[in-house]
Short mmCIF file of C-alpha atoms and ligand atoms in Angstrom, two decimals:
data_model
loop_
_atom_site.label_atom_id
_atom_site.label_comp_id
_atom_site.label_asym_id
_atom_site.label_seq_id
_atom_site.Cartn_x
_atom_site.Cartn_y
_atom_site.Cartn_z
CA UNK G 174 -9.50 -15.71 -17.75
CA UNK G 175 -11.96 -17.37 -20.17
CA UNK G 176 -14.28 -15.04 -22.05
CA UNK G 177 -16.67 -17.31 -23.46
CA UNK G 178 -19.75 -17.91 -21.37
CA UNK G 179 -21.06 -21.52 -20.69
CA UNK G 180 -24.52 -21.63 -20.67
CA UNK G 181 -26.78 -24.43 -19.49
CA UNK G 182 -29.89 -25.57 -21.26
CA UNK G 183 -32.77 -23.01 -20.86
CA UNK G 184 -34.62 -22.90 -17.38
CA UNK G 185 -37.86 -21.04 -17.28
CA UNK G 186 -37.12 -19.51 -20.43
CA UNK G 187 -33.84 -18.02 -19.45
CA UNK G 188 -30.37 -19.63 -19.86
CA UNK G 189 -28.67 -19.79 -16.65
CA UNK G 190 -24.69 -18.61 -16.38
CA UNK G 191 -22.40 -21.32 -15.41
CA UNK G 192 -19.45 -18.77 -15.16
CA UNK G 193 -18.82 -15.84 -12.92
CA UNK G 194 -19.52 -12.69 -14.79
CA UNK G 195 -16.90 -11.57 -17.25
CA UNK G 196 -13.93 -9.79 -15.59
CA UNK G 197 -14.62 -11.07 -12.30
CA UNK G 198 -13.10 -14.23 -10.66
CA UNK G 199 -13.92 -16.63 -7.77
CA UNK G 200 -11.05 -16.50 -5.25
CA UNK G 201 -10.97 -20.27 -4.43
CA UNK G 202 -9.86 -21.54 -1.23
CA UNK G 203 -6.35 -22.55 -2.69
CA UNK G 204 -5.71 -19.06 -3.47
CA UNK G 205 -6.66 -17.44 -0.17
CA UNK G 206 -3.46 -17.79 1.54
CA UNK G 207 -2.10 -15.21 -1.03
CA UNK G 208 -4.81 -12.90 -0.50
CA UNK G 209 -4.98 -13.00 3.29
CA UNK G 210 -1.03 -12.73 3.36
CA UNK G 211 -1.24 -9.71 1.22
CA UNK G 212 -4.20 -7.83 2.87
CA UNK G 213 -2.91 -8.73 6.37
CA UNK G 214 0.67 -7.33 5.89
CA UNK G 215 -0.73 -4.32 4.17
CA UNK G 216 -3.01 -3.97 7.36
CA UNK G 217 -0.01 -4.71 9.82
CA UNK G 218 2.31 -2.12 8.03
CA UNK G 219 -0.52 0.61 7.67
CA UNK G 220 -1.57 0.33 11.24
CA UNK G 221 2.01 0.27 12.25
CA UNK G 222 2.46 3.60 10.58
CA UNK G 223 -0.64 4.83 12.41
CA UNK G 224 -3.28 4.69 9.52
CA UNK G 225 -6.62 4.11 10.84
CA UNK G 226 -9.25 1.91 8.74
CA UNK G 227 -12.08 3.71 7.03
CA UNK G 228 -14.77 1.58 5.27
CA UNK G 229 -17.05 3.35 2.81
CA UNK G 230 -20.10 2.00 1.06
CA UNK G 231 -19.52 -0.14 -2.22
CA UNK G 232 -21.70 2.40 -4.18
CA UNK G 233 -22.06 6.40 -4.08
CA UNK G 234 -23.83 8.94 -5.77
CA UNK G 235 -22.60 9.08 -9.24
CA UNK G 236 -22.00 12.74 -8.79
CA UNK G 237 -19.43 11.94 -6.39
CA UNK G 238 -17.34 10.48 -9.14
CA UNK G 239 -18.42 12.81 -11.98
CA UNK G 240 -17.11 15.68 -9.89
CA UNK G 241 -14.33 14.29 -7.68
CA UNK G 242 -12.76 11.99 -10.23
CA UNK G 243 -13.53 13.93 -13.32
CA UNK G 244 -16.20 13.42 -16.04
CA UNK G 245 -13.62 12.92 -18.99
CA UNK G 246 -11.66 10.41 -17.09
CA UNK G 247 -11.50 6.83 -18.37
CA UNK G 248 -12.91 5.43 -14.98
CA UNK G 249 -15.82 7.54 -15.19
CA UNK G 250 -16.50 8.20 -18.86
CA UNK G 251 -16.11 4.64 -20.05
CA UNK G 252 -15.96 2.32 -17.03
CA UNK G 253 -18.38 3.46 -14.56
CA UNK G 254 -20.90 0.68 -13.14
CA UNK G 255 -23.94 2.49 -12.95
CA UNK G 256 -27.03 1.13 -10.97
CA UNK G 257 -30.15 0.75 -12.14
CA UNK G 258 -32.41 1.52 -9.14
CA UNK G 259 -36.09 1.56 -8.45
CA UNK G 260 -37.99 4.56 -8.88
CA UNK G 261 -36.55 7.96 -9.17
CA UNK G 262 -34.12 9.68 -6.99
CA UNK G 263 -30.43 9.87 -6.85
CA UNK G 264 -28.57 7.87 -9.45
CA UNK G 265 -25.81 5.82 -7.89
CA UNK G 266 -22.73 3.93 -9.08
CA UNK G 267 -20.34 1.09 -7.90
CA UNK G 268 -17.11 2.73 -6.75
CA UNK G 269 -14.32 2.74 -9.32
CA UNK G 270 -11.69 3.94 -6.84
CA UNK G 271 -11.46 4.63 -3.26
CA UNK G 272 -10.18 8.51 -2.93
CA UNK G 273 -13.12 10.30 -3.95
CA UNK G 274 -15.35 8.33 -1.11
CA UNK G 275 -12.84 8.84 1.53
CA UNK G 276 -12.60 12.76 0.82
CA UNK G 277 -16.57 12.65 1.19
CA UNK G 278 -16.43 10.93 4.31
CA UNK G 279 -13.70 13.13 5.71
CA UNK G 280 -15.83 16.09 5.04
CA UNK G 281 -19.08 14.41 6.14
CA UNK G 282 -17.65 13.41 9.47
CA UNK G 283 -15.89 16.75 10.36
CA UNK G 284 -12.22 15.15 10.18
CA UNK G 285 -10.93 18.55 9.68
CA UNK G 286 -11.17 18.92 13.39
CA UNK G 287 -8.91 15.74 14.34
CA UNK G 288 -5.39 15.91 14.80
CA UNK G 289 -3.30 16.50 11.75
CA UNK G 290 -2.36 14.58 9.64
CA UNK G 291 -5.51 12.61 9.43
CA UNK G 292 -4.28 9.20 8.22
CA UNK G 293 -6.92 6.92 6.66
CA UNK G 294 -6.54 3.35 4.87
CA UNK G 295 -9.24 1.27 3.30
CA UNK G 296 -9.26 -2.43 1.74
CA UNK G 297 -12.22 -3.65 -0.51
CA UNK G 298 -13.52 -4.32 -3.76
CA UNK G 299 -13.90 -1.59 -6.68
CA UNK G 300 -15.43 -1.92 -10.09
CA UNK G 301 -14.57 -0.78 -13.52
CA UNK G 302 -16.44 -1.74 -16.68
CA UNK G 303 -12.97 -2.13 -18.64
CA UNK G 304 -12.35 -4.49 -21.33
CA UNK G 305 -11.12 -7.59 -19.29
CA UNK G 306 -7.60 -8.79 -19.89
CA UNK G 307 -4.96 -10.44 -17.71
CA UNK G 308 -4.28 -8.09 -14.90
CA UNK G 309 -7.27 -6.08 -15.67
CA UNK G 310 -10.65 -7.24 -13.81
CA UNK G 311 -14.04 -5.66 -13.57
CA UNK G 312 -14.32 -6.27 -10.02
CA UNK G 313 -10.87 -5.59 -8.61
CA UNK G 314 -9.55 -5.35 -4.92
CA UNK G 315 -7.46 -2.54 -3.89
CA UNK G 316 -6.00 -1.25 -0.56
CA UNK G 317 -5.22 2.25 -0.36
CA UNK G 318 -3.84 4.97 2.11
CA UNK G 319 -4.81 8.63 2.48
CA UNK G 320 -3.35 11.67 4.18
CA UNK G 321 -5.10 14.81 4.75
CA UNK G 322 -3.46 18.11 5.95
CA UNK G 323 0.18 18.07 4.92
CA UNK G 324 1.46 20.04 2.10
CA UNK G 325 5.16 19.14 2.96
CA UNK G 326 7.29 17.11 0.30
CA UNK G 327 8.32 15.03 3.27
CA UNK G 328 4.87 13.59 3.50
CA UNK G 329 4.90 12.44 -0.39
CA UNK G 330 8.16 10.75 0.75
CA UNK G 331 6.53 9.02 3.71
CA UNK G 332 3.78 7.75 1.55
CA UNK G 333 6.22 6.27 -0.93
CA UNK G 334 8.48 5.15 1.68
CA UNK G 335 5.69 3.13 3.63
CA UNK G 336 4.63 1.77 -0.01
CA UNK G 337 8.03 0.55 -0.37
CA UNK G 338 8.31 -0.85 3.06
CA UNK G 339 5.09 -2.72 2.45
CA UNK G 340 6.10 -4.13 -0.81
CA UNK G 341 9.48 -5.25 0.63
CA UNK G 342 7.82 -6.69 3.68
CA UNK G 343 5.66 -8.97 1.28
CA UNK G 344 8.97 -10.23 0.07
CA UNK G 345 8.95 -8.33 -3.36
CA UNK G 346 12.04 -7.11 -4.69
CA UNK G 347 11.34 -6.62 -8.40
CA UNK G 348 9.77 -3.38 -8.52
CA UNK G 349 10.67 0.44 -8.99
CA UNK G 350 8.53 3.70 -8.40
CA UNK G 351 8.18 5.92 -11.44
CA UNK G 352 7.65 9.35 -10.31
CA UNK G 353 6.69 12.84 -11.82
CA UNK G 354 5.52 16.07 -10.79
CA UNK G 355 2.37 17.46 -12.48
CA UNK G 356 3.19 20.89 -10.65
CA UNK G 357 0.69 23.45 -9.36
CA UNK G 358 -2.76 23.76 -11.03
CA UNK G 359 -1.44 26.65 -12.98
CA UNK G 360 1.61 24.72 -14.29
CA UNK G 361 -0.65 22.07 -15.43
CA UNK G 362 -2.98 24.40 -17.24
CA UNK G 363 -0.18 26.25 -18.85
CA UNK G 364 1.37 22.80 -19.99
CA UNK G 365 -2.05 21.30 -21.41
CA UNK G 366 -1.83 24.45 -23.75
CA UNK G 367 1.57 23.69 -25.30
CA UNK G 368 0.82 19.88 -25.15
CA UNK G 369 -2.38 20.32 -27.25
CA UNK G 370 -0.56 22.42 -29.71
CA UNK G 371 2.03 19.86 -30.28
CA UNK G 372 -0.63 17.24 -30.53
CA UNK G 373 -2.75 19.34 -32.89
CA UNK G 374 0.35 19.49 -35.27
CA UNK G 375 0.47 15.85 -35.21
CA UNK G 376 -3.21 15.08 -35.20
CA UNK G 377 -3.07 12.91 -38.31
CA UNK G 378 -0.58 10.27 -36.65
CA UNK G 379 -3.04 9.86 -33.46
CA UNK G 380 -5.24 6.77 -32.98
CA UNK G 381 -8.92 7.26 -32.59
CA UNK G 382 -8.64 7.50 -28.86
CA UNK G 383 -6.28 10.03 -28.71
CA UNK G 384 -8.20 12.03 -31.13
CA UNK G 385 -10.78 11.94 -28.67
CA UNK G 386 -8.17 12.72 -25.59
CA UNK G 387 -7.16 15.73 -27.40
CA UNK G 388 -10.64 17.29 -26.78
CA UNK G 389 -11.40 15.76 -23.38
CA UNK G 390 -8.33 14.74 -21.31
CA UNK G 391 -5.09 15.67 -23.10
CA UNK G 392 -2.81 14.78 -20.47
CA UNK G 393 -3.78 11.23 -20.95
CA UNK G 394 -2.31 11.49 -24.55
CA UNK G 395 1.07 11.03 -23.07
CA UNK G 396 0.51 7.49 -21.64
CA UNK G 397 -1.33 6.01 -24.55
CA UNK G 398 0.41 2.54 -25.46
CA UNK G 399 -0.10 2.77 -29.42
CA UNK G 400 3.26 2.80 -31.11
CA UNK G 401 2.50 5.61 -33.51
CA UNK G 402 1.02 7.87 -30.48
CA UNK G 403 4.19 6.90 -28.42
CA UNK G 404 6.23 8.37 -31.29
CA UNK G 405 4.19 11.58 -31.06
CA UNK G 406 4.60 11.56 -27.30
CA UNK G 407 8.51 11.39 -27.58
CA UNK G 408 8.66 14.74 -29.17
CA UNK G 409 6.32 16.17 -26.79
CA UNK G 410 7.31 18.89 -24.38
CA UNK G 411 7.97 17.96 -20.79
CA UNK G 412 5.64 19.13 -17.96
CA UNK G 413 8.63 18.72 -15.84
CA UNK G 414 10.42 21.70 -18.05
CA UNK G 415 7.58 24.02 -17.38
CA UNK G 416 7.03 23.57 -13.57
CA UNK G 417 6.81 26.98 -11.36
CA UNK G 418 9.94 27.24 -9.16
CA UNK G 419 7.95 26.01 -5.90
CA UNK G 420 6.81 22.96 -7.72
CA UNK G 421 10.18 22.06 -9.06
CA UNK G 422 11.92 22.81 -5.82
CA UNK G 423 9.32 20.43 -4.06
CA UNK G 424 9.84 17.82 -6.59
CA UNK G 425 13.57 17.87 -6.51
CA UNK G 426 13.52 17.52 -2.66
CA UNK G 427 11.19 14.52 -2.90
CA UNK G 428 13.55 12.87 -5.54
CA UNK G 429 16.69 13.51 -3.14
CA UNK G 430 14.82 12.07 -0.31
CA UNK G 431 13.98 9.07 -2.14
CA UNK G 432 17.54 8.59 -2.90
CA UNK G 433 18.60 8.92 0.58
CA UNK G 434 16.21 6.52 1.71
CA UNK G 435 17.27 3.95 -0.86
CA UNK G 436 13.70 3.57 -2.55
CA UNK G 437 13.95 2.35 -6.08
CA UNK G 438 12.88 5.15 -8.42
CA UNK G 439 12.96 6.74 -11.86
CA UNK G 440 11.79 9.98 -13.01
CA UNK G 441 9.22 9.53 -15.88
CA UNK G 442 8.04 12.76 -17.54
CA UNK G 443 5.24 11.13 -19.22
CA UNK G 444 3.63 9.71 -16.14
CA UNK G 445 0.24 11.74 -15.73
CA UNK G 446 -2.08 9.19 -13.68
CA UNK G 447 -5.63 8.84 -15.13
CA UNK G 448 -7.51 11.00 -12.71
CA UNK G 449 -8.36 14.65 -12.61
CA UNK G 450 -7.60 15.23 -9.14
CA UNK G 451 -3.83 15.04 -9.07
CA UNK G 452 -1.34 17.55 -8.67
CA UNK G 453 2.54 17.96 -7.50
CA UNK G 454 4.15 14.75 -7.12
CA UNK G 455 2.56 11.45 -8.68
CA UNK G 456 3.92 8.02 -8.83
CA UNK G 457 3.18 4.42 -9.85
CA UNK G 458 5.25 1.41 -8.89
CA UNK G 459 6.01 -1.43 -11.60
CA UNK G 460 8.03 -4.83 -11.71
CA UNK G 461 11.38 -3.66 -12.82
CA UNK G 462 12.02 -6.44 -15.10
CA UNK G 463 8.98 -5.81 -17.20
CA UNK G 464 8.03 -3.04 -19.63
CA UNK G 465 5.62 -0.65 -17.63
CA UNK G 466 2.49 -1.56 -19.38
CA UNK G 467 -0.28 -0.04 -17.73
CA UNK G 468 -1.96 -3.35 -16.75
CA UNK G 469 1.32 -4.13 -14.81
CA UNK G 470 1.33 -1.27 -12.31
CA UNK G 471 1.26 -2.73 -8.97
CA UNK G 472 0.09 0.70 -7.35
CA UNK G 473 0.03 4.31 -7.78
CA UNK G 474 -0.42 7.58 -5.93
CA UNK G 475 0.04 11.29 -5.91
CA UNK G 476 -1.18 14.45 -4.37
CA UNK G 477 -4.66 16.07 -4.81
CA UNK G 478 -4.67 19.27 -2.84
CA UNK G 479 -7.72 20.47 -4.77
CA UNK G 480 -10.01 17.71 -4.13
CA UNK G 481 -11.37 18.35 -0.81
CA UNK G 482 -12.46 21.99 -1.85
CA UNK G 483 -13.85 20.56 -5.39
CA UNK G 484 -16.02 18.09 -3.25
CA UNK G 485 -17.51 21.06 -1.05
CA UNK G 486 -14.88 21.00 1.92
CA UNK G 487 -12.35 23.42 3.11
CA UNK G 488 -9.13 23.78 1.32
CA UNK G 489 -6.97 20.96 2.65
CA UNK G 490 -3.86 19.44 1.21
CA UNK G 491 -3.89 15.79 0.82
CA UNK G 492 -2.27 12.84 -0.84
CA UNK G 493 -2.63 9.03 -1.01
CA UNK G 494 -1.89 5.90 -2.84
CA UNK G 495 -3.83 2.68 -3.99
CA UNK G 496 -2.39 -0.90 -4.64
CA UNK G 497 -3.89 -3.77 -6.64
CA UNK G 498 -4.17 -7.05 -4.75
CA UNK G 499 -4.71 -9.14 -7.75
CA UNK G 500 -1.55 -7.56 -9.31
CA UNK G 501 0.55 -7.98 -6.05
CA UNK G 502 -0.64 -11.67 -5.65
CA UNK G 503 0.49 -12.48 -9.09
CA UNK G 504 3.57 -10.56 -8.55
CA UNK G 505 4.08 -12.78 -5.71
CA UNK G 506 3.93 -16.04 -7.71
CA UNK G 507 5.83 -14.79 -10.43
CA UNK G 508 8.90 -13.94 -7.88
CA UNK G 509 8.54 -17.33 -6.62
CA UNK G 510 7.81 -16.31 -3.12
CA UNK G 511 6.80 -19.30 -0.80
CA UNK G 512 4.29 -18.79 1.72
CA UNK G 513 5.49 -20.82 4.73
CA UNK G 514 2.52 -20.68 6.67
CA UNK G 515 1.12 -24.17 6.74
CA UNK G 516 -2.37 -23.79 5.79
CA UNK G 517 -3.82 -27.34 5.86
CA UNK G 518 -5.66 -28.80 9.13
CA UNK G 519 -2.91 -30.32 11.72
CA UNK G 520 -5.37 -32.36 13.53
CA UNK G 521 -8.28 -34.78 12.50
CA UNK G 522 -10.99 -35.41 14.74
CA UNK G 523 -12.63 -38.95 14.45
CA UNK G 524 -15.46 -40.54 16.14
CA UNK G 525 -17.38 -43.64 16.34
CA UNK G 526 -21.03 -43.74 17.22
CA UNK G 527 -23.71 -40.92 18.30
CA UNK G 528 -22.70 -40.26 21.78
CA UNK G 529 -19.02 -40.00 20.40
CA UNK G 530 -20.36 -37.34 17.85
CA UNK G 531 -21.71 -35.11 20.68
CA UNK G 532 -18.48 -35.33 22.35
CA UNK G 533 -16.48 -34.61 19.28
CA UNK G 534 -18.55 -31.39 18.83
CA UNK G 535 -17.47 -30.31 22.38
CA UNK G 536 -13.98 -31.23 21.74
CA UNK G 537 -13.67 -29.36 18.43
CA UNK G 538 -15.10 -26.23 20.28
CA UNK G 539 -12.22 -26.63 22.67
CA UNK G 540 -9.55 -26.77 19.76
CA UNK G 541 -11.12 -23.82 17.83
CA UNK G 542 -11.05 -21.59 20.89
CA UNK G 543 -7.41 -22.71 21.41
CA UNK G 544 -6.83 -21.88 17.73
CA UNK G 545 -6.04 -25.25 16.57
CA UNK G 546 -6.94 -25.86 12.99
CA UNK G 547 -8.71 -29.07 12.80
CA UNK G 548 -10.76 -31.04 10.20
CA UNK G 549 -13.52 -33.45 11.01
CA UNK G 550 -16.19 -35.35 8.98
CA UNK G 551 -18.90 -35.61 11.84
CA UNK G 552 -21.52 -37.22 9.65
CA UNK G 553 -19.21 -40.08 8.75
CA UNK G 554 -19.57 -43.65 10.19
CA UNK G 555 -16.50 -46.22 10.46
CA UNK G 556 -13.10 -45.50 11.58
CA UNK G 557 -11.19 -46.62 8.58
CA UNK G 558 -12.94 -43.78 6.02
CA UNK G 559 -11.90 -41.18 8.89
CA UNK G 560 -8.39 -42.43 8.95
CA UNK G 561 -8.15 -42.49 5.28
CA UNK G 562 -9.31 -38.84 5.06
CA UNK G 563 -7.06 -37.49 7.90
CA UNK G 564 -4.07 -38.84 5.93
CA UNK G 565 -5.41 -37.38 2.71
CA UNK G 566 -5.67 -33.98 4.34
CA UNK G 567 -2.07 -34.20 5.57
CA UNK G 568 -3.04 -34.13 9.44
CA UNK G 569 -0.37 -34.93 11.70
CA UNK G 570 -2.35 -35.85 14.73
CA UNK G 571 -5.80 -37.77 14.98
CA UNK G 572 -8.02 -37.41 17.98
CA UNK G 573 -10.17 -40.55 18.25
CA UNK G 574 -13.29 -40.58 20.37
CA UNK G 575 -15.17 -43.94 20.86
CA UNK G 576 -17.76 -45.09 23.43
CA UNK G 577 -15.09 -45.81 25.89
CA UNK G 578 -13.75 -42.23 25.72
CA UNK G 579 -17.05 -40.63 26.05
CA UNK G 580 -17.57 -42.48 29.16
CA UNK G 581 -13.91 -41.89 30.55
CA UNK G 582 -14.08 -38.24 29.41
CA UNK G 583 -10.74 -38.97 27.54
CA UNK G 584 -9.66 -39.05 23.74
CA UNK G 585 -7.03 -41.29 22.23
CA UNK G 586 -4.49 -39.11 20.52
CA UNK G 587 -2.77 -40.68 17.53
CA UNK G 588 0.46 -39.34 15.90
CA UNK G 589 -0.16 -40.30 12.41
CA UNK G 590 3.69 -40.60 11.37
CA UNK G 591 4.73 -42.82 14.17
CA UNK G 592 1.23 -44.53 14.83
CA UNK G 593 1.89 -43.99 18.49
CA UNK G 594 -1.21 -43.49 20.71
CA UNK G 595 -1.77 -42.34 24.15
CA UNK G 596 -4.98 -41.56 26.13
CA UNK G 597 -5.23 -37.86 27.03
CA UNK G 598 -8.28 -36.34 29.35
CA UNK G 599 -10.69 -34.29 27.02
CA UNK G 600 -10.06 -31.46 29.41
CA UNK G 601 -6.62 -31.10 28.63
CA UNK G 602 -6.57 -32.00 25.03
CA UNK G 603 -6.19 -28.49 23.56
CA UNK G 604 -3.27 -28.00 26.04
CA UNK G 605 -1.57 -31.03 25.00
CA UNK G 606 -1.90 -30.57 21.44
CA UNK G 607 -0.89 -27.04 21.34
CA UNK G 608 2.53 -28.37 23.03
CA UNK G 609 2.83 -31.01 20.40
CA UNK G 610 2.31 -28.61 17.57
CA UNK G 611 4.50 -26.14 19.04
CA UNK G 612 1.82 -23.40 19.40
CA UNK G 613 2.32 -20.51 21.72
P1 AMP Y 903 -5.25 3.40 -10.13
O1 AMP Y 903 -5.64 4.27 -8.98
O2 AMP Y 903 -6.18 3.22 -11.15
O3 AMP Y 903 -3.78 3.61 -10.60
O4 AMP Y 903 -5.23 2.03 -9.58
C1 AMP Y 903 -4.48 1.62 -8.44
C2 AMP Y 903 -3.96 0.16 -8.67
O5 AMP Y 903 -5.06 -0.85 -8.67
C3 AMP Y 903 -3.21 -0.15 -9.81
O6 AMP Y 903 -1.90 0.25 -9.95
C4 AMP Y 903 -3.48 -1.77 -10.13
O7 AMP Y 903 -2.65 -2.47 -9.27
C5 AMP Y 903 -4.94 -1.72 -9.72
N1 AMP Y 903 -5.99 -1.88 -10.86
C6 AMP Y 903 -6.26 -0.86 -11.36
N2 AMP Y 903 -7.29 -1.16 -12.17
C7 AMP Y 903 -7.51 -2.45 -12.14
C8 AMP Y 903 -8.27 -3.45 -12.88
N3 AMP Y 903 -8.97 -3.22 -13.73
N4 AMP Y 903 -7.99 -4.83 -12.46
C9 AMP Y 903 -7.03 -5.05 -11.64
N5 AMP Y 903 -6.35 -4.16 -10.84
C10 AMP Y 903 -6.37 -3.15 -11.16
#
């Protein structure tokens, strides 16, 4: 990503930006096939496993995030895109993550009375005012899945197993799930106390951010990437060692089931996830062949049993996961996964003269209705430029409409490779082309 902004000369007293805002990107037509592939595969897998789609607004009242995600978490304390609105009233922010809003909608729409478990998924853009770098955007895209109403470890396993299925279906091979348990809230509370003691003893060795975290969000001390802080983390007590019996036994069952299902995984005692609402099993999935830097995670998830109550609903166990589309798209490229779908137009519609242009519009409508991908240049005059364009676009068939074809209600169908031409009634063109293109 380029960080320098190009400006054009001043216009009406203001320089106009010539680049997308820092930390955002245009998804160009040539990239769309990757995006569509990832999003369509995610939808297909999630729908197939009976997750239902939920769309929530791109912005919410800020308090949903301060209360739901946590005031001292990075994405709220440092990265929230707060909106400046006209007049007074509620304060709004662009959503930095999906779960808090899904929980808000779950409570608002009384989904507690729906058959359990309630399984919801979402896809869309999210916003974090982070320092942009490779793999870290200010507008990022996620798809995510949530499950409400199950406290059983098998449901944790189901979510991870579906995530694994999805990544495998995309064709990815080089990934591993890092898993950990944050225990029940009491475990976490007791652990934070001993953790703080350890870090206080080593305070002088910490980076500035960690000195702050010690006060605001001690669990995050463990995943600081600074070398000197990692040294302190190495000597820290492990949360896994101080789990209550129930939390430990749940976690052991999760691990055993993942083993049995062949899900690639490793236990990572330092994995804490950034947000306040997690408890129990938490996980992140990383490329196996790379060091697990925080900007490399493809997705992550975990339990958040306390969140529904915290946001005003009835106590309900829940868990979920979210994946970064940008990260998955770049992994597909890094793993050299070829998308075989031919995404160029296979047919070009060429015309000669005004009457033929009108017929061409009707013909194109019939092709579109038959889902035949065509290209055209309806405003162009002359056959040669149109044929040239057809070959530049890689079309294998050209439909030619001239005066004669308008009168005869036919078209000329030309095979670009062999140069052979035939006359086909306009009425049956879509059907004939479908046969030749091997479409269903
Ligand atoms: P999180 O809930 O923060 O772990 O986010 C879930 C997933 O979204 C991560 O595993 C990443 O794949 C992706 N993600 C998070 N933040 C960003 C970002 N700033 N830019 C791009 N992708 C991101």
